[in-house]
Coordinates of C-alpha atoms in Angstrom, one line a residue:
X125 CA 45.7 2.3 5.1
X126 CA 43.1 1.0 7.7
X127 CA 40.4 3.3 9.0
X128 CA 38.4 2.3 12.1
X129 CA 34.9 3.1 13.6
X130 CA 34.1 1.3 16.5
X131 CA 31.3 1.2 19.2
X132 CA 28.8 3.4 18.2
X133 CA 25.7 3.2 21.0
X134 CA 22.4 4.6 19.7
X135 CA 20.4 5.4 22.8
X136 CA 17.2 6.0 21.9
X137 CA 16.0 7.8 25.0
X138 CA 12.7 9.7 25.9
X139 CA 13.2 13.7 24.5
X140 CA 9.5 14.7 24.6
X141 CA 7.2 15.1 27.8
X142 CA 5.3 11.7 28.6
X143 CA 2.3 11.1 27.1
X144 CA -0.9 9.5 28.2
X145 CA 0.1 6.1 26.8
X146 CA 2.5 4.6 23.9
X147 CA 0.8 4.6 20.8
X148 CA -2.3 7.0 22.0
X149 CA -3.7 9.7 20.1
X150 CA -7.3 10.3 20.8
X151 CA -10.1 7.5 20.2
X152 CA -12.9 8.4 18.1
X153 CA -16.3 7.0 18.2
X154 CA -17.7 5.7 14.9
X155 CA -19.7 9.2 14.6
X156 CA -16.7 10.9 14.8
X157 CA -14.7 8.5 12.3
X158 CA -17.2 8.4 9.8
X159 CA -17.9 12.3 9.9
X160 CA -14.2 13.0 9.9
X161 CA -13.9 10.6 6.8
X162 CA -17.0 12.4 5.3
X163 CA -15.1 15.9 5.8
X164 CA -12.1 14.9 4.1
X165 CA -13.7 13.7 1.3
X166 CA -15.6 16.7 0.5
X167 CA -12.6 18.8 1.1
X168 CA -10.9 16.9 -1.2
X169 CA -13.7 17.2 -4.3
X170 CA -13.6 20.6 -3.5
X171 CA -9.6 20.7 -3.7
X172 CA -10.1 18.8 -7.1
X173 CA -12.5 21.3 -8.0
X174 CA -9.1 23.3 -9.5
X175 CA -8.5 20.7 -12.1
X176 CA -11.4 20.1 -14.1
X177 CA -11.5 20.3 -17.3
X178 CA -14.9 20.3 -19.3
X179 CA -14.3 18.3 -22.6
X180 CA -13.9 19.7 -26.1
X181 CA -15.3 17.0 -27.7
X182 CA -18.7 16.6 -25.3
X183 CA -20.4 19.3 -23.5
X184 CA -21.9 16.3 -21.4
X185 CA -18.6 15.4 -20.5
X186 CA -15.6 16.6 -18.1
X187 CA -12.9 15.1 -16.3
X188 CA -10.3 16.1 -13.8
X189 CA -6.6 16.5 -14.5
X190 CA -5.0 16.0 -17.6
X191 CA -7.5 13.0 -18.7
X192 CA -4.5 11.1 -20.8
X193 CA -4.7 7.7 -21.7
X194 CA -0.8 6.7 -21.5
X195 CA -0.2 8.3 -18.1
X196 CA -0.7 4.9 -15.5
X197 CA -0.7 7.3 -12.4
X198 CA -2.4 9.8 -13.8
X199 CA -5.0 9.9 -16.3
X200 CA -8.1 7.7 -15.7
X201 CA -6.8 6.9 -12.8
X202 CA -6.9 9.6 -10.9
X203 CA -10.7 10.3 -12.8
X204 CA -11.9 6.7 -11.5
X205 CA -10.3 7.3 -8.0
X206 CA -12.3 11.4 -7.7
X207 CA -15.9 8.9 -8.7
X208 CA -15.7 6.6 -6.2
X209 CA -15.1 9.7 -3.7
X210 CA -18.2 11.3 -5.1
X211 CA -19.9 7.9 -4.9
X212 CA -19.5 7.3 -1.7
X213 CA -20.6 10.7 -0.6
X214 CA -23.3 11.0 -2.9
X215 CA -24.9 7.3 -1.7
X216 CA -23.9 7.4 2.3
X217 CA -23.1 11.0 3.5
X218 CA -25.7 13.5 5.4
X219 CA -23.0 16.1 5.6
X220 CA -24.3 17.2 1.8
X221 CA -25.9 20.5 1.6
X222 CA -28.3 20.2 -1.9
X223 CA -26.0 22.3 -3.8
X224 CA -23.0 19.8 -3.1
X225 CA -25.1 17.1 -3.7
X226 CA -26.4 18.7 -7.0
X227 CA -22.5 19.6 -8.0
X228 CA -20.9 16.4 -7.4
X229 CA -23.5 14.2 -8.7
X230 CA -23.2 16.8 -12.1
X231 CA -19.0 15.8 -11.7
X232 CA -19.2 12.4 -11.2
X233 CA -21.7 12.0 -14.0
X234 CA -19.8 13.7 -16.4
X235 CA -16.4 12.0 -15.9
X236 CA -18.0 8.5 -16.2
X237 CA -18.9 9.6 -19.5
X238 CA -15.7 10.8 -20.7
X239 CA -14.0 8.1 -19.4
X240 CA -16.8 5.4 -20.4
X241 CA -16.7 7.1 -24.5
X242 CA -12.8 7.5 -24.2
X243 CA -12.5 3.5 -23.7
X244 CA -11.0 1.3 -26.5
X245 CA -15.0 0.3 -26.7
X246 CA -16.0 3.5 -27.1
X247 CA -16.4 6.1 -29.9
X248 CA -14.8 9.3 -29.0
X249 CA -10.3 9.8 -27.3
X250 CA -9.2 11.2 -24.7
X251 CA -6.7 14.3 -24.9
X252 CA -4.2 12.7 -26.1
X253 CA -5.8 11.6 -29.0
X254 CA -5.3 8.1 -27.8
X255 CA -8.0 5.8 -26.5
X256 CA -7.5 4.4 -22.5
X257 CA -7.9 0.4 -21.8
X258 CA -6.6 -2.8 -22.5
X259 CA -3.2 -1.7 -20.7
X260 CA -1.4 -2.8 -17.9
X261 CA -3.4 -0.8 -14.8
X262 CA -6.7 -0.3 -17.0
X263 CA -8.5 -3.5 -15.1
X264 CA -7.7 -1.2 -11.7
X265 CA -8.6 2.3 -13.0
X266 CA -12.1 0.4 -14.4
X267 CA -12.4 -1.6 -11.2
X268 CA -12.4 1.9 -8.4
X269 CA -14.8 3.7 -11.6
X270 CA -17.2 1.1 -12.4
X271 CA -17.6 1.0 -8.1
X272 CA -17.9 4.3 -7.9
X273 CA -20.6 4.3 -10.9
X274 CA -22.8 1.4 -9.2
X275 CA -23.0 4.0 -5.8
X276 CA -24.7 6.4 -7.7
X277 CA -26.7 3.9 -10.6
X278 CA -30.1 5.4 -9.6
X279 CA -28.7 8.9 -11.0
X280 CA -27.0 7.2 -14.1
X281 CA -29.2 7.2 -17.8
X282 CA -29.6 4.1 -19.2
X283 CA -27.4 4.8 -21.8
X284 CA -24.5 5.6 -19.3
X285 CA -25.5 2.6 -17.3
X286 CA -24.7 0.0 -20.4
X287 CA -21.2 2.2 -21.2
X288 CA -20.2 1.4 -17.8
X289 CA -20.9 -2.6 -18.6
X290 CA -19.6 -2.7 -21.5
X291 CA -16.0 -1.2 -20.6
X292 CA -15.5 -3.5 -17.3
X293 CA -16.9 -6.2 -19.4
X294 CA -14.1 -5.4 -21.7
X295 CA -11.6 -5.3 -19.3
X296 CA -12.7 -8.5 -17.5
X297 CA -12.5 -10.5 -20.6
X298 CA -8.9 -9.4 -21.4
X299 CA -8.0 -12.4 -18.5
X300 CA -10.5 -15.4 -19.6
X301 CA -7.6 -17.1 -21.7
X302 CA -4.4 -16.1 -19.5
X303 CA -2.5 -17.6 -16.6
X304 CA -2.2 -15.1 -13.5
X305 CA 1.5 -14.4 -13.7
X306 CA 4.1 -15.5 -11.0
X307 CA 7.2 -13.8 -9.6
X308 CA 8.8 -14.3 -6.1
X309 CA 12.1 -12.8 -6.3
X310 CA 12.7 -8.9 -7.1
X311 CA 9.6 -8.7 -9.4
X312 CA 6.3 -9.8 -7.5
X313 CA 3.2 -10.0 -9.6
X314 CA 1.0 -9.9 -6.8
X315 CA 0.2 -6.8 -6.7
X316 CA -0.5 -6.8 -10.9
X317 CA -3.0 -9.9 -10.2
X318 CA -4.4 -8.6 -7.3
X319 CA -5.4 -5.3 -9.3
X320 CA -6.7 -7.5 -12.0
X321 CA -8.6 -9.8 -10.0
X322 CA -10.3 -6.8 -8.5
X323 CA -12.0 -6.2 -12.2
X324 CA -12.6 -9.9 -12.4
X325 CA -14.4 -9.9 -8.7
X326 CA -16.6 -6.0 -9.8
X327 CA -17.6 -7.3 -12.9
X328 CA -18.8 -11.3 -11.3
X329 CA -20.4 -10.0 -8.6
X330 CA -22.1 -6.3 -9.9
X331 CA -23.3 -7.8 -13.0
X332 CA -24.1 -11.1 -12.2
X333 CA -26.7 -11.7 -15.7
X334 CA -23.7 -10.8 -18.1
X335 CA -23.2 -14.1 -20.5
X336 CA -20.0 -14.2 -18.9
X337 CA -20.5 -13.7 -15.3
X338 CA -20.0 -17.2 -14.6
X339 CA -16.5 -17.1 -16.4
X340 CA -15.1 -14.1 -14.7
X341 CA -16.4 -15.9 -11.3
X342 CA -14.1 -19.0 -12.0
X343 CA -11.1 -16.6 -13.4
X344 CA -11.2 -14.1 -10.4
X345 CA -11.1 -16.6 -7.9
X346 CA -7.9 -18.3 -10.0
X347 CA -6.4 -14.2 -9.6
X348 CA -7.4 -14.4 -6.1
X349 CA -5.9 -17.3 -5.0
X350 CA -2.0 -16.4 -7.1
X351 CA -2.3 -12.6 -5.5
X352 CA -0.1 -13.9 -2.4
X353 CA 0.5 -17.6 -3.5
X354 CA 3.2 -19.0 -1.6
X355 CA 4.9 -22.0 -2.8
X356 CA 3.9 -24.7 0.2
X357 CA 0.7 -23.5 -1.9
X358 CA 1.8 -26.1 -4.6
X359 CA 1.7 -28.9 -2.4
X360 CA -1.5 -27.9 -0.6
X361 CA -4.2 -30.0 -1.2
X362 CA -7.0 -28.2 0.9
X363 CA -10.3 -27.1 -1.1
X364 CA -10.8 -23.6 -1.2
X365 CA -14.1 -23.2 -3.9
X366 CA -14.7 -26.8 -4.0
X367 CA -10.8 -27.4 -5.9
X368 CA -7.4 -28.3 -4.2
X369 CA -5.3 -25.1 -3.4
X370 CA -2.7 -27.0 -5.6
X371 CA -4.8 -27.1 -8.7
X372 CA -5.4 -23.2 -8.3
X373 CA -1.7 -22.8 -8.2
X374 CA 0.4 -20.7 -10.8
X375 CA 3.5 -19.9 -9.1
X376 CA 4.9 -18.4 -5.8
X377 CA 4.5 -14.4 -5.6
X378 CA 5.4 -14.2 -2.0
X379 CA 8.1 -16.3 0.4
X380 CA 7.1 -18.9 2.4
X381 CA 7.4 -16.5 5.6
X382 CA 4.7 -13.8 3.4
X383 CA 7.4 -11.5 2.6
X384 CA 7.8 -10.6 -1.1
X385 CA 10.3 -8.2 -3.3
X386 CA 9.1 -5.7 -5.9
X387 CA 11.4 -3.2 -7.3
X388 CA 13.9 -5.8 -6.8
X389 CA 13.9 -5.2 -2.5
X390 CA 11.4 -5.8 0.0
X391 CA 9.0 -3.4 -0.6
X392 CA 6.5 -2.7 2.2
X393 CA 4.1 -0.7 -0.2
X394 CA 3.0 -3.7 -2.5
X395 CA 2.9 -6.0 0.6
X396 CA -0.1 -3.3 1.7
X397 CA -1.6 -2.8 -2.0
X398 CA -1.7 -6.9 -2.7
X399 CA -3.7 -7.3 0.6
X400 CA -5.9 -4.1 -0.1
X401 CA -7.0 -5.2 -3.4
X402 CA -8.4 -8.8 -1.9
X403 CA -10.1 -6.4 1.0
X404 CA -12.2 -4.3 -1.8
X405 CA -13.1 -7.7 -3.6
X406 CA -14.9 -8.5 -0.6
X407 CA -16.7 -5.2 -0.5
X408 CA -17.8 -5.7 -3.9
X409 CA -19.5 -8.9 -3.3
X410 CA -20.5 -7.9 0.0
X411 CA -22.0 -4.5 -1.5
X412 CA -24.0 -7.0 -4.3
X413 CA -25.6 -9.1 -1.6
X414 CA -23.5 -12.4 -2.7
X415 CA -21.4 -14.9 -1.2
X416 CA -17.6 -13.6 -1.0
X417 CA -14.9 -16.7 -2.7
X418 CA -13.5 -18.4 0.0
X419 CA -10.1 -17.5 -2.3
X420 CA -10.3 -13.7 -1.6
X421 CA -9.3 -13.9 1.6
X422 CA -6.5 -16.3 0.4
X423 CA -3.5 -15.7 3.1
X424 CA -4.8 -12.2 3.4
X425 CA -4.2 -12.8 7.0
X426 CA -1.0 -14.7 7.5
X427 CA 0.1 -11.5 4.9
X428 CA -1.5 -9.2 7.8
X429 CA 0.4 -10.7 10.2
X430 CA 3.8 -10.6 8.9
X431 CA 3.0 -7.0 7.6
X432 CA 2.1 -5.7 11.0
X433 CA 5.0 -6.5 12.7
X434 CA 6.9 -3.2 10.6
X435 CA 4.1 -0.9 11.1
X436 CA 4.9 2.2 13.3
X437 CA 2.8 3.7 15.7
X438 CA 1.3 6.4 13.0
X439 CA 0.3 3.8 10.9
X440 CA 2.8 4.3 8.2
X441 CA 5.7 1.3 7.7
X442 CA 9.3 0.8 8.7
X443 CA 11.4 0.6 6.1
X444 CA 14.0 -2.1 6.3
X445 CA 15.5 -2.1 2.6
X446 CA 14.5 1.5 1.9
X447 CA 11.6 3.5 -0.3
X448 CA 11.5 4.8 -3.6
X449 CA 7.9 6.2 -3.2
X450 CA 7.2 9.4 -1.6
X451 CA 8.1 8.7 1.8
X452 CA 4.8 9.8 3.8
X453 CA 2.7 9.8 0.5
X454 CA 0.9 6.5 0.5
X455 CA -1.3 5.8 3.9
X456 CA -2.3 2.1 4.3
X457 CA -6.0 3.3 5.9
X458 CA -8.2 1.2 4.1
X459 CA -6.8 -1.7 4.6
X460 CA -6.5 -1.4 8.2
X461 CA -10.5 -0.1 7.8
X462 CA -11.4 -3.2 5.9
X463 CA -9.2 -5.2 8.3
X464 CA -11.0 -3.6 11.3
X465 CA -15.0 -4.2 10.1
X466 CA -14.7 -6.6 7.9
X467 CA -12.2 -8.9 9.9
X468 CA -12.9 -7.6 13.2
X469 CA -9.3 -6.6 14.1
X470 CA -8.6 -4.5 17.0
X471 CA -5.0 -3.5 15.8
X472 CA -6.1 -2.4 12.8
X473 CA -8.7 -0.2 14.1
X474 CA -6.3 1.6 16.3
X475 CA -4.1 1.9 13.8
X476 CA -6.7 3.4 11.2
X477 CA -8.1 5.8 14.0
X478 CA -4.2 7.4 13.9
X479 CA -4.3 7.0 10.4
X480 CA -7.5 8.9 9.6
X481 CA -5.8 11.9 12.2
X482 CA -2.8 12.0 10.7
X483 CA -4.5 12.6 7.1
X484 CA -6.8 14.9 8.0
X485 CA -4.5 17.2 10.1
X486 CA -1.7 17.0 6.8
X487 CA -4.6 18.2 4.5
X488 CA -6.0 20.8 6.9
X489 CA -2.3 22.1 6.6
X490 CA -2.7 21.5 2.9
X491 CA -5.9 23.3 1.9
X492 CA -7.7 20.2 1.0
X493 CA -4.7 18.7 -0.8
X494 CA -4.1 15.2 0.1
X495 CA -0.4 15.0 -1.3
X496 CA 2.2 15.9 0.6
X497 CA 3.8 19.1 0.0
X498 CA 6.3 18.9 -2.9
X499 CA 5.0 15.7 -4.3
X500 CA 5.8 14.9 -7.8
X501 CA 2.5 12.8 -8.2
X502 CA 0.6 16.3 -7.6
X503 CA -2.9 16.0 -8.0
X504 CA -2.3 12.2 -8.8
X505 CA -1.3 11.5 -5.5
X506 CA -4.2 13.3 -4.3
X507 CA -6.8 11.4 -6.1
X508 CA -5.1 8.3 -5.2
X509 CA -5.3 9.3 -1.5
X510 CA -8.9 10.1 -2.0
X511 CA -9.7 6.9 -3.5
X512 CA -8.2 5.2 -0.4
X513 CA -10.0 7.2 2.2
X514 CA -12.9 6.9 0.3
X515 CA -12.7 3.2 0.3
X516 CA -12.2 2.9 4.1
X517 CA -15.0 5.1 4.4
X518 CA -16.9 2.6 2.4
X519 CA -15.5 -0.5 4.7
X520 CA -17.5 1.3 7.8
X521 CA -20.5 1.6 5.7
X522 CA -20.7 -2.2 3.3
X523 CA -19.1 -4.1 6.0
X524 CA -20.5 -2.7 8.8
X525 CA -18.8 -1.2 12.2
X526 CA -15.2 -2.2 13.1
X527 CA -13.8 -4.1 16.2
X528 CA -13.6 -2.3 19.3
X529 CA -10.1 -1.0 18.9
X530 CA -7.0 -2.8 21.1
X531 CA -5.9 -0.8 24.1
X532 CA -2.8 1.6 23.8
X533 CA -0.6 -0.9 25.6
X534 CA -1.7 -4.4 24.1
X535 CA -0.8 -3.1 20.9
X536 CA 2.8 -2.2 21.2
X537 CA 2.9 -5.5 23.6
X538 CA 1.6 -7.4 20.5
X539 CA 4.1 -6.0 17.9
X540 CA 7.2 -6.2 20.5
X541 CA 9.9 -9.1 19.2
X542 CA 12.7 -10.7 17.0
X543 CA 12.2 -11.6 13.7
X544 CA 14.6 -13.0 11.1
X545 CA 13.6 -13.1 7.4
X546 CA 15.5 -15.2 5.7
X547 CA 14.4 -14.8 2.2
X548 CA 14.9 -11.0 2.0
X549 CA 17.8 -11.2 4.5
X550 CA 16.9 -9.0 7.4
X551 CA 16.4 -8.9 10.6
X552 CA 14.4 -6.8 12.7
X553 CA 13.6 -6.1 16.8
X554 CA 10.8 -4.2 17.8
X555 CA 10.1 -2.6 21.5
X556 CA 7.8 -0.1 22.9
X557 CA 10.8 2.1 22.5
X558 CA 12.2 1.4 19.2
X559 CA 12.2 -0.3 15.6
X560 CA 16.1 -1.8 14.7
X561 CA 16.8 -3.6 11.8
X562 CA 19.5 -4.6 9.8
X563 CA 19.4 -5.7 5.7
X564 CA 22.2 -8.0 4.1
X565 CA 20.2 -8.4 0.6
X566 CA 19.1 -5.8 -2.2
X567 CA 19.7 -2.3 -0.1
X568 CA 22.6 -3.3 2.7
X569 CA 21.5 -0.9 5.3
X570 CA 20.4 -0.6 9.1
X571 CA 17.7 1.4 10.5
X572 CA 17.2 2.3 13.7
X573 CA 13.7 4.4 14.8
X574 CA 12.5 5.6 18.2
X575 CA 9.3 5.0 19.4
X576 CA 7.7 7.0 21.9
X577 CA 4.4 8.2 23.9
X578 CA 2.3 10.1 22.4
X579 CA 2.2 12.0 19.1
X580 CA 5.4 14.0 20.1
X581 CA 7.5 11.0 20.9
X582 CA 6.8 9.4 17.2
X583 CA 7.8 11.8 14.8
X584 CA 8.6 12.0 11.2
X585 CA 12.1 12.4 11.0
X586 CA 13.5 8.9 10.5
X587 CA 14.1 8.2 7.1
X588 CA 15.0 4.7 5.6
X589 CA 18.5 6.5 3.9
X590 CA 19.5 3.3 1.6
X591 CA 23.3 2.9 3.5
X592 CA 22.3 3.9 6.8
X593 CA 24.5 3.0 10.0
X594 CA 26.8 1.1 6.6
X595 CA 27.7 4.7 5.2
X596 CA 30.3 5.0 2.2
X597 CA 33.7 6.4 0.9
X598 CA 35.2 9.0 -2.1
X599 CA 38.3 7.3 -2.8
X600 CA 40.5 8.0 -5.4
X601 CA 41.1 6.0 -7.7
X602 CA 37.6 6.1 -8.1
X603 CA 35.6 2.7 -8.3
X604 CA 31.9 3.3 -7.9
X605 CA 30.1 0.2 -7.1
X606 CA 27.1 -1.0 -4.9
X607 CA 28.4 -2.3 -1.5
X608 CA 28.9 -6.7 -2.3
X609 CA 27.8 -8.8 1.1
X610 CA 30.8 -11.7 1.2
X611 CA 29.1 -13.2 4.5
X612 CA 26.6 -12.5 7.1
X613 CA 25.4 -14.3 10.3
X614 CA 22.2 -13.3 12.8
X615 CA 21.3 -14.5 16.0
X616 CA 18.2 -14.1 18.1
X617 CA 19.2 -13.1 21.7
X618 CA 17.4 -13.2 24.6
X619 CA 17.2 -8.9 24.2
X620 CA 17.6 -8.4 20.0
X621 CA 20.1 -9.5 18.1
X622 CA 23.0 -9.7 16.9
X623 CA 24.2 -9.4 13.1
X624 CA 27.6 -9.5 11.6
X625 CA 29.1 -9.8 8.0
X626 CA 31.8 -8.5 5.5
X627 CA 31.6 -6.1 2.9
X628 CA 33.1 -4.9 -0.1
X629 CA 33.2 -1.7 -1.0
X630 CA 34.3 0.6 -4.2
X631 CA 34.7 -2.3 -6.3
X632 CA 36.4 -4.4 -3.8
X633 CA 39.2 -1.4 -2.6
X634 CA 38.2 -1.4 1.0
X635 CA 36.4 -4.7 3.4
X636 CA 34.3 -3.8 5.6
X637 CA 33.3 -5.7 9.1
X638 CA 29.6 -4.7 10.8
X639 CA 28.4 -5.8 14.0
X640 CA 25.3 -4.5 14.8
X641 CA 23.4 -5.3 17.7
X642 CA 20.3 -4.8 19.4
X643 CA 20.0 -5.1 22.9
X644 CA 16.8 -4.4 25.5
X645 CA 14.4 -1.9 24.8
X646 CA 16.4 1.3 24.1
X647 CA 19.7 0.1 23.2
X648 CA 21.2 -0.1 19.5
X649 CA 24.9 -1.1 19.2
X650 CA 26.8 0.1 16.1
X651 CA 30.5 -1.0 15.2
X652 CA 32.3 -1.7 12.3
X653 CA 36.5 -1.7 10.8
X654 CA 37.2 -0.8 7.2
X655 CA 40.6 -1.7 5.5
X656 CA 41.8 -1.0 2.2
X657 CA 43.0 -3.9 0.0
X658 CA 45.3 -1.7 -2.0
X659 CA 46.6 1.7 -1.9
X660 CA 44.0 4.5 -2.0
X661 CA 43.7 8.1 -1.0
X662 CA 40.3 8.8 0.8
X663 CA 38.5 12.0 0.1
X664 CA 35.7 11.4 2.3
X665 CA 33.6 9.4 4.6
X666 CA 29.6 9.2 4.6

């Protein structure tokens, strides 16, 4: 049997009315931003509002959610992320009427205690019986709380005051003897030692008298410099902190073109959470008055730059080897805040003004919920998205305002082009008019998305399926198997590219032959020829 599908153009023309300009919402001045910020923020405390829980065990103490100790997206996470929310409105908002200001100060007070007394350092468990720390995500959980605790240190008691030492201290110690991990393919640790290292930098630069302040200095810049390590960095023997890049060196978490893999594919989530976590290092230090490492900004840039060439015109991320997060559920805002004051990037602040809009108009539509609707992070995802709001928020007020943003039409010239990653194995073209890519490594896909003027011409119905454009077969017999790349080839044109390659499908019963090609700004060309390499009956074709 052979089965044939050839020539399939994707046109991605213009179905909406034109816009003002490609990429254009509305610009906002910094009043606007930072009240906007300052309204989602309280709207999500007061959305939070219907999940806490007053403890059993301490009438001083509350929490909100289910305040485990074994749930790493839950738990004290989602506690630490609701402080630093009411941190940073409690220390830099005017939008606070007294009794807000009286309430959330009352919250945030009484979750630092539950979470400071549930600690392994501490004398009472949390509601699971079990006490929280010492675990994978603890250093980041203690990193956003302990922030969130030094916003509002004038209204802490002593007593609270040396809990909240004593725990990141803990935590911070935990890395004094150990290596930072490596892993470049399918398992990155940079995002685990950038999390880490964000403990390392709080506890070195808040509590700068602790015996061991100048250890956790030397070890967080080590985490620092092996969050995006590279492995040219091996042979680099430029000082960064007065020591050869080399002799900081652990191992390669990212490819020498600053792509990386986690979840064994290229995963455009950790690429944004590595370089996030070295951003809020240098708001710590910057918050404490002291000199930020040289090694936090360690390829934070090069990172930037390879990461903003998938980024759509919403702000969210093209995904080229698929998602296994909530699709719309994880915003990149405070990095492109912290990019955009601290760093001065103009494409960055245009992309967190459409960020910030987006957010606030999904949680308008939510009632003060920041998850999307049907999440099954719930009120995790919601903390999580406060936290990172919360945190841009901060980047306008610690670093100061951001770079006036790019024009409409500079940005999507700057993101137009070709690029081939040869380490993950795809290969993508961007115009003003569309993102195409094709993947021959980890998820063998393609992905094609329009881009258009305005809000109306970028909306969110593309997703990243995990065999687009390839598709797949019922066959009897039956042979389930992931599709097997035999060869591949890419060329950059002039207009795109072009990829082609063999497949095998079903556990080798049918070869498949894809030609995909990108041509110009609107223009996607599809075709492909499947045989069978044996007798089969086909039931149907996806």
């Amino acid at each position: 049997m052979k089965h044939f599908r050839l020539l399939l153009p994707l046109l991605l023309l213009p179905v909406f009315a034109q816009a003002e300009d490609i990429y254009h919402i509305r610009q906002l001045s910094e009043r606007e931003l930072t009240r906007d910020y300052t309204s989602l923020m309280l709207d999500a405390c007061r959305h939070a509002e219907s999940v806490w829980q007053d403890s059993t065990n301490d009438p001083s103490a509350g929490y909100w959610g289910t305040g485990r100790s074994d749930q790493m997206n839950e738990g004290i996470r989602a506690i630490s992320g609701m402080v630093l929310t009411c941190g940073a409105l409690l220390k830099y908002s005017d939008n606070l009427s007294d009794a807000d200001r009286r309430h959330y100060r009352s919250r945030a007070t009484r979750a630092i205690r539950y979470a400071v007394s549930s600690h392994l350092t501490g004398t009472q468990k949390c509601t699971d019986g079990k006490p929280w720390g010492g675990s994978w995500q603890s250093a980041m959980w203690t990193a956003t709380l302990t922030f969130g605790a030094r916003l509002m240190w004038d209204d802490l008691d002593a007593e609270l005051r040396q809990g909240v030492e004593r725990v990141v201290a803990s935590e911070a110690d935990r890395f004094l003897k150990i290596k930072p991990p490596a892993g470049r393919w399918g398992d990155t640790k940079a995002e685990e030692n950038g999390w880490d290292m964000t403990c390392l930098a709080v506890a070195d630069s808040l509590f700068p008298n602790h015996a061991h302040a100048a250890a956790w200095h030397e070890k967080g810049i080590e985490y620092m410099m092996n969050t995006h390590s590279v492995p040219q960095d091996e042979q680099d023997k430029s000082l960064v902190d007065g020591r050869p890049v080399c002799d900081w060196y652990a191992g390669a978490n990212l490819n020498p073109d600053f792509t990386l893999e986690n979840h064994n594919f290229f995963h455009p989530c950790y690429m944004a959470c590595s370089t996030y976590f070295q951003t809020q290092a240098e708001m710590y230090y910057t918050y404490a008055g002291r000199p930020i490492p040289q090694a936090a900004t360690h390829h934070l840039l090069d990172t930037w730059k390879m990461f903003q060439t998938i980024i759509l015109p919403t702000g969210e991320s093209a995904y080229p080897q698929s998602m296994d997060w909530e699709l719309h559920g994880l915003s990149f805002i405070n990095l492109y805040a912290s990019l955009a004051c601290r760093h001065h990037d103009p494409l960055a602040a245009l992309l967190e003004e459409h960020c910030l809009q987006y957010i606030r108009a999904w949680q308008s539509m939510c009632h003060g919920d920041l998850a999307v609707p049907g999440s099954r992070l719930a009120f995790t995802r919601h903390a999580i998205c406060a936290e990172q709001a919360s945190y841009a928020y901060l980047a306008h007020k610690v670093f100061g305002p951001p770079a006036k943003e790019i024009s409409a039409s500079k940005a999507a010239a700057q993101l137009q082009g070709t690029w081939a990653h040869e380490f993950v194995e795809f290969i993508a073209h961007r115009t003003e008019s569309k993102f195409a890519s094709f993947s021959w490594k980890n998820r063998i896909m393609g992905l094609v998305i329009p881009i258009g003027p305005g809000h109306d011409g970028n909306p969110y119905v593309t997703f990243p399926l995990p065999t687009g454009l390839v598709g797949s077969f019922d066959l009897t017999p039956k042979k389930p198997a992931a599709p097997k790349a035999v060869e591949h080839v890419w060329t950059e044109t002039p207009s795109g590219f072009e990829t082609t390659g063999s497949l095998l499908l079903n556990g080798g019963l049918l070869k498949q032959t894809i030609r995909v090609t990108s041509i110009g700004k609107q223009t996607v060309v599809y075709q492909d020829r499947v045989t069978a390499q044996s007798e089969v009956a086909l039931s149907r074709e996806l």
